[in-house]
Amino acid sequence: MSFQKPKGTQDLLPGVVERWQFIEEKAREVCRRFLYREIRTPIFESTELFQRGVGETTDVVEKEMYTFLDKGDRSMTLRPEGTAGVVRAYVENKLYGDPDVTKLFYIGPMFRYEQPQAGRYRQFHQFGIEAFGATDPSLDAEVIALGYQFYEAIGLKGFTLELNSVGTPASRAAFREKLLAFLEPKREVLCKDCRSRMERNPLRVLDCKVDQQHFEGAPSLLDNLDEESAAHFEQVKAHLDAMGIAYTINPKLVRGLDYYTHTAFEFKAAGIGSIDTIGGGGRYNGLVAEIGGPDQPGIGFGIGLERVLLVLEKQGVELPAAVSPEVYFVALGEAAEAKIVTLLNEARRRGIVAEKDYGGRKMKAQLKSADRLSARYAAILGDDELARGEIVLKSLADGEQQTVPLDGLMDRLLEG
Ligand code: HAM
């Protein structure tokens, strides 16, 4: 019997995992600049948290959750996104007691039962941030700027930012009626998904990929904002303009999760077939209260790391490869072999990336390994050299050899 990884998941093997480490390091570094601190929450939470937080009528909750009963008959769900869990932790741990804005980030796996394709997985990874405790539009602009700086830091090119305001629940309710009045006469020509969304979540209808030709002249959410939302949106745009962050307004952008209020945005980049959203987020001023906390506003984003890596690859951006040893120790003879074990350990203690052969192989095979690993030097020790307290250092790039005293070897290697 042979086993295979579950559909829609990936093994991240050495050789590829270095790219992950690189972008994760960049995410941490950018968060440090903005004073966002890491939070790690459980990978599963009670199912109800996502039903309430993400919204009962969203695709994520209706169709895509990995939900199971645990042995205590509690309904649990593998997190489909990061925000609900972070909000739960913010409330449960009373982080709202902090008089300053609470700024958090996370990097980790999320789970959605979707039809896998390039850029769409059942286990995928997000780098996300969440900021709580301020409605100031400069915070909206900061969140977007952080995402922007992350993409810049990893060397991504040609990405764009789409921006919208989804208003307040009250302005959305009024808009919903207008939109339904526009859609009703077209009901028969709309796709099955659209017809069902008209009942449950009409705003999502405008998001439909196949029915766009029927939406000409549809009322726009942006034209129906209340005064507060409109003013907020103007200020967010003014901050982005002042920072030199380019964006396009997309009045149809509604996002797939229910918690958004005011600012909603998506980062896009070409290169993964029909999929182009590499990150998205927005403000969610009602969510903390919805989850049982005080009336604290929040805003954040989630960036899909698989998608980011696919686009980087497509763009031919050079990413770090595997680490190569500075030195590969080659032993000839038993006494030399014993000595090399201690030299290897000493080198590593001094921070030098070092390796040796483990199979007692002939010198030629050992040198081949050193080459395969792209070692800078082979350090060759025979019993004669050992007796003289010396070792031969061979540069693998040009074959040049020199004999160095054993007690000066580490310093010599550290000199480079
Ligand atoms: P989301 O738009 O559902 O937002 O997901 C954010 C990003 O995760 C997407 O833009 C995409 O890059 C990636 N993503 C989503 N589903 C998949 C998948 N099946 N395979 C690969 N990548 C995927 C959220 O999750 C919100 N929690 C973001 C947020 C944080 N809003 C406010 N704070």
PDB file of N, CA and C in Angstrom, residues 324-330 340 342-356 375-380 391-396 400 402-416:
ATOM      1  N   SER A 324      25.074  26.216   1.264  1.00  0.00           N
ATOM      2  CA  SER A 324      26.230  25.374   0.922  1.00  0.00           C
ATOM      3  C   SER A 324      27.245  25.423   2.051  1.00  0.00           C
ATOM      4  N   PRO A 325      27.964  24.307   2.247  1.00  0.00           N
ATOM      5  CA  PRO A 325      28.971  24.337   3.319  1.00  0.00           C
ATOM      6  C   PRO A 325      30.169  25.203   2.948  1.00  0.00           C
ATOM      7  N   GLU A 326      30.730  25.821   3.947  1.00  0.00           N
ATOM      8  CA  GLU A 326      31.989  26.559   3.779  1.00  0.00           C
ATOM      9  C   GLU A 326      33.124  25.537   3.621  1.00  0.00           C
ATOM     10  N   VAL A 327      32.967  24.457   4.378  1.00  0.00           N
ATOM     11  CA  VAL A 327      34.044  23.460   4.354  1.00  0.00           C
ATOM     12  C   VAL A 327      33.473  22.046   4.444  1.00  0.00           C
ATOM     13  N   TYR A 328      34.085  21.156   3.659  1.00  0.00           N
ATOM     14  CA  TYR A 328      33.722  19.736   3.703  1.00  0.00           C
ATOM     15  C   TYR A 328      34.969  18.980   4.129  1.00  0.00           C
ATOM     16  N   PHE A 329      34.897  18.321   5.268  1.00  0.00           N
ATOM     17  CA  PHE A 329      36.076  17.630   5.788  1.00  0.00           C
ATOM     18  C   PHE A 329      36.217  16.248   5.150  1.00  0.00           C
ATOM     19  N   VAL A 330      37.410  15.980   4.676  1.00  0.00           N
ATOM     20  CA  VAL A 330      37.695  14.686   4.061  1.00  0.00           C
ATOM     21  C   VAL A 330      38.786  14.000   4.887  1.00  0.00           C
ATOM     22  N   ILE A 340      38.627  14.495  12.650  1.00  0.00           N
ATOM     23  CA  ILE A 340      37.673  15.293  11.865  1.00  0.00           C
ATOM     24  C   ILE A 340      36.334  15.460  12.582  1.00  0.00           C
ATOM     25  N   THR A 342      35.905  15.949  15.682  1.00  0.00           N
ATOM     26  CA  THR A 342      35.998  17.092  16.602  1.00  0.00           C
ATOM     27  C   THR A 342      36.170  18.406  15.843  1.00  0.00           C
ATOM     28  N   LEU A 343      36.933  18.359  14.726  1.00  0.00           N
ATOM     29  CA  LEU A 343      37.105  19.593  13.928  1.00  0.00           C
ATOM     30  C   LEU A 343      35.751  20.078  13.390  1.00  0.00           C
ATOM     31  N   LEU A 344      34.954  19.127  12.935  1.00  0.00           N
ATOM     32  CA  LEU A 344      33.636  19.454  12.380  1.00  0.00           C
ATOM     33  C   LEU A 344      32.767  20.124  13.440  1.00  0.00           C
ATOM     34  N   ASN A 345      32.799  19.525  14.640  1.00  0.00           N
ATOM     35  CA  ASN A 345      31.981  20.084  15.719  1.00  0.00           C
ATOM     36  C   ASN A 345      32.465  21.481  16.106  1.00  0.00           C
ATOM     37  N   GLU A 346      33.805  21.635  16.161  1.00  0.00           N
ATOM     38  CA  GLU A 346      34.375  22.937  16.511  1.00  0.00           C
ATOM     39  C   GLU A 346      33.975  23.994  15.465  1.00  0.00           C
ATOM     40  N   ALA A 347      34.070  23.613  14.195  1.00  0.00           N
ATOM     41  CA  ALA A 347      33.705  24.556  13.122  1.00  0.00           C
ATOM     42  C   ALA A 347      32.262  25.017  13.294  1.00  0.00           C
ATOM     43  N   ARG A 348      31.383  24.067  13.530  1.00  0.00           N
ATOM     44  CA  ARG A 348      29.965  24.403  13.672  1.00  0.00           C
ATOM     45  C   ARG A 348      29.730  25.299  14.881  1.00  0.00           C
ATOM     46  N   ARG A 349      30.475  25.003  15.972  1.00  0.00           N
ATOM     47  CA  ARG A 349      30.327  25.862  17.158  1.00  0.00           C
ATOM     48  C   ARG A 349      30.760  27.290  16.862  1.00  0.00           C
ATOM     49  N   ARG A 350      31.723  27.427  15.940  1.00  0.00           N
ATOM     50  CA  ARG A 350      32.200  28.775  15.589  1.00  0.00           C
ATOM     51  C   ARG A 350      31.310  29.420  14.518  1.00  0.00           C
ATOM     52  N   GLY A 351      30.220  28.748  14.150  1.00  0.00           N
ATOM     53  CA  GLY A 351      29.262  29.333  13.203  1.00  0.00           C
ATOM     54  C   GLY A 351      29.590  29.057  11.749  1.00  0.00           C
ATOM     55  N   ILE A 352      30.528  28.124  11.504  1.00  0.00           N
ATOM     56  CA  ILE A 352      30.900  27.803  10.122  1.00  0.00           C
ATOM     57  C   ILE A 352      30.017  26.642   9.629  1.00  0.00           C
ATOM     58  N   VAL A 353      29.423  26.808   8.453  1.00  0.00           N
ATOM     59  CA  VAL A 353      28.605  25.726   7.898  1.00  0.00           C
ATOM     60  C   VAL A 353      29.565  24.633   7.418  1.00  0.00           C
ATOM     61  N   ALA A 354      29.479  23.453   8.018  1.00  0.00           N
ATOM     62  CA  ALA A 354      30.493  22.431   7.749  1.00  0.00           C
ATOM     63  C   ALA A 354      29.852  21.054   7.628  1.00  0.00           C
ATOM     64  N   GLU A 355      30.491  20.185   6.861  1.00  0.00           N
ATOM     65  CA  GLU A 355      29.948  18.855   6.629  1.00  0.00           C
ATOM     66  C   GLU A 355      31.098  17.860   6.483  1.00  0.00           C
ATOM     67  N   LYS A 356      30.773  16.574   6.600  1.00  0.00           N
ATOM     68  CA  LYS A 356      31.761  15.531   6.341  1.00  0.00           C
ATOM     69  C   LYS A 356      31.055  14.327   5.737  1.00  0.00           C
ATOM     70  N   ALA A 375      30.472  23.015  -1.788  1.00  0.00           N
ATOM     71  CA  ALA A 375      31.309  23.470  -0.674  1.00  0.00           C
ATOM     72  C   ALA A 375      32.374  24.432  -1.196  1.00  0.00           C
ATOM     73  N   ARG A 376      32.769  25.370  -0.363  1.00  0.00           N
ATOM     74  CA  ARG A 376      33.814  26.304  -0.781  1.00  0.00           C
ATOM     75  C   ARG A 376      35.189  25.632  -0.713  1.00  0.00           C
ATOM     76  N   TYR A 377      35.437  24.939   0.392  1.00  0.00           N
ATOM     77  CA  TYR A 377      36.709  24.243   0.573  1.00  0.00           C
ATOM     78  C   TYR A 377      36.477  22.784   0.898  1.00  0.00           C
ATOM     79  N   ALA A 378      37.418  21.957   0.469  1.00  0.00           N
ATOM     80  CA  ALA A 378      37.547  20.633   1.058  1.00  0.00           C
ATOM     81  C   ALA A 378      38.747  20.716   1.995  1.00  0.00           C
ATOM     82  N   ALA A 379      38.579  20.249   3.230  1.00  0.00           N
ATOM     83  CA  ALA A 379      39.700  20.226   4.178  1.00  0.00           C
ATOM     84  C   ALA A 379      40.125  18.774   4.314  1.00  0.00           C
ATOM     85  N   ILE A 380      41.294  18.451   3.757  1.00  0.00           N
ATOM     86  CA  ILE A 380      41.702  17.046   3.636  1.00  0.00           C
ATOM     87  C   ILE A 380      42.754  16.718   4.691  1.00  0.00           C
ATOM     88  N   ILE A 391      46.674  20.526   7.925  1.00  0.00           N
ATOM     89  CA  ILE A 391      45.552  20.032   7.123  1.00  0.00           C
ATOM     90  C   ILE A 391      45.631  20.714   5.755  1.00  0.00           C
ATOM     91  N   VAL A 392      45.180  20.018   4.713  1.00  0.00           N
ATOM     92  CA  VAL A 392      45.233  20.601   3.365  1.00  0.00           C
ATOM     93  C   VAL A 392      43.872  21.237   3.063  1.00  0.00           C
ATOM     94  N   LEU A 393      43.927  22.488   2.690  1.00  0.00           N
ATOM     95  CA  LEU A 393      42.690  23.209   2.361  1.00  0.00           C
ATOM     96  C   LEU A 393      42.651  23.408   0.853  1.00  0.00           C
ATOM     97  N   LYS A 394      41.654  22.768   0.226  1.00  0.00           N
ATOM     98  CA  LYS A 394      41.574  22.842  -1.232  1.00  0.00           C
ATOM     99  C   LYS A 394      40.352  23.671  -1.634  1.00  0.00           C
ATOM    100  N   SER A 395      40.606  24.708  -2.390  1.00  0.00           N
ATOM    101  CA  SER A 395      39.488  25.525  -2.879  1.00  0.00           C
ATOM    102  C   SER A 395      38.831  24.781  -4.038  1.00  0.00           C
ATOM    103  N   LEU A 396      37.520  24.522  -3.935  1.00  0.00           N
ATOM    104  CA  LEU A 396      36.869  23.694  -4.949  1.00  0.00           C
ATOM    105  C   LEU A 396      36.555  24.479  -6.227  1.00  0.00           C
ATOM    106  N   GLU A 400      42.958  25.167  -6.157  1.00  0.00           N
ATOM    107  CA  GLU A 400      44.175  25.611  -5.468  1.00  0.00           C
ATOM    108  C   GLU A 400      44.267  24.988  -4.073  1.00  0.00           C
ATOM    109  N   GLN A 402      46.399  24.632  -0.280  1.00  0.00           N
ATOM    110  CA  GLN A 402      47.417  25.152   0.634  1.00  0.00           C
ATOM    111  C   GLN A 402      47.373  24.327   1.907  1.00  0.00           C
ATOM    112  N   THR A 403      48.530  24.260   2.568  1.00  0.00           N
ATOM    113  CA  THR A 403      48.588  23.521   3.821  1.00  0.00           C
ATOM    114  C   THR A 403      48.543  24.540   4.954  1.00  0.00           C
ATOM    115  N   VAL A 404      47.625  24.321   5.886  1.00  0.00           N
ATOM    116  CA  VAL A 404      47.519  25.270   7.005  1.00  0.00           C
ATOM    117  C   VAL A 404      47.641  24.517   8.326  1.00  0.00           C
ATOM    118  N   PRO A 405      48.195  25.180   9.349  1.00  0.00           N
ATOM    119  CA  PRO A 405      48.298  24.515  10.655  1.00  0.00           C
ATOM    120  C   PRO A 405      46.900  24.259  11.217  1.00  0.00           C
ATOM    121  N   LEU A 406      46.740  23.083  11.835  1.00  0.00           N
ATOM    122  CA  LEU A 406      45.414  22.716  12.373  1.00  0.00           C
ATOM    123  C   LEU A 406      44.892  23.745  13.362  1.00  0.00           C
ATOM    124  N   ASP A 407      45.824  24.276  14.188  1.00  0.00           N
ATOM    125  CA  ASP A 407      45.305  25.183  15.219  1.00  0.00           C
ATOM    126  C   ASP A 407      44.929  26.571  14.659  1.00  0.00           C
ATOM    127  N   GLY A 408      45.238  26.806  13.389  1.00  0.00           N
ATOM    128  CA  GLY A 408      44.805  28.085  12.801  1.00  0.00           C
ATOM    129  C   GLY A 408      43.657  27.902  11.803  1.00  0.00           C
ATOM    130  N   LEU A 409      43.172  26.644  11.710  1.00  0.00           N
ATOM    131  CA  LEU A 409      42.189  26.340  10.655  1.00  0.00           C
ATOM    132  C   LEU A 409      40.898  27.143  10.784  1.00  0.00           C
ATOM    133  N   MET A 410      40.364  27.194  11.999  1.00  0.00           N
ATOM    134  CA  MET A 410      39.057  27.862  12.164  1.00  0.00           C
ATOM    135  C   MET A 410      39.168  29.348  11.807  1.00  0.00           C
ATOM    136  N   ASP A 411      40.240  29.974  12.294  1.00  0.00           N
ATOM    137  CA  ASP A 411      40.401  31.403  11.981  1.00  0.00           C
ATOM    138  C   ASP A 411      40.541  31.605  10.483  1.00  0.00           C
ATOM    139  N   ARG A 412      41.265  30.695   9.859  1.00  0.00           N
ATOM    140  CA  ARG A 412      41.460  30.780   8.401  1.00  0.00           C
ATOM    141  C   ARG A 412      40.101  30.675   7.683  1.00  0.00           C
ATOM    142  N   LEU A 413      39.261  29.743   8.130  1.00  0.00           N
ATOM    143  CA  LEU A 413      37.938  29.566   7.501  1.00  0.00           C
ATOM    144  C   LEU A 413      37.037  30.781   7.765  1.00  0.00           C
ATOM    145  N   LEU A 414      37.174  31.326   8.955  1.00  0.00           N
ATOM    146  CA  LEU A 414      36.333  32.485   9.271  1.00  0.00           C
ATOM    147  C   LEU A 414      36.734  33.732   8.480  1.00  0.00           C
ATOM    148  N   GLU A 415      38.029  33.747   8.067  1.00  0.00           N
ATOM    149  CA  GLU A 415      38.481  34.867   7.223  1.00  0.00           C
ATOM    150  C   GLU A 415      37.817  34.798   5.845  1.00  0.00           C
ATOM    151  N   GLY A 416      37.385  33.599   5.451  1.00  0.00           N
ATOM    152  CA  GLY A 416      36.692  33.418   4.173  1.00  0.00           C
ATOM    153  C   GLY A 416      37.628  33.052   3.056  1.00  0.00           C
TER     154      GLY A 416
END
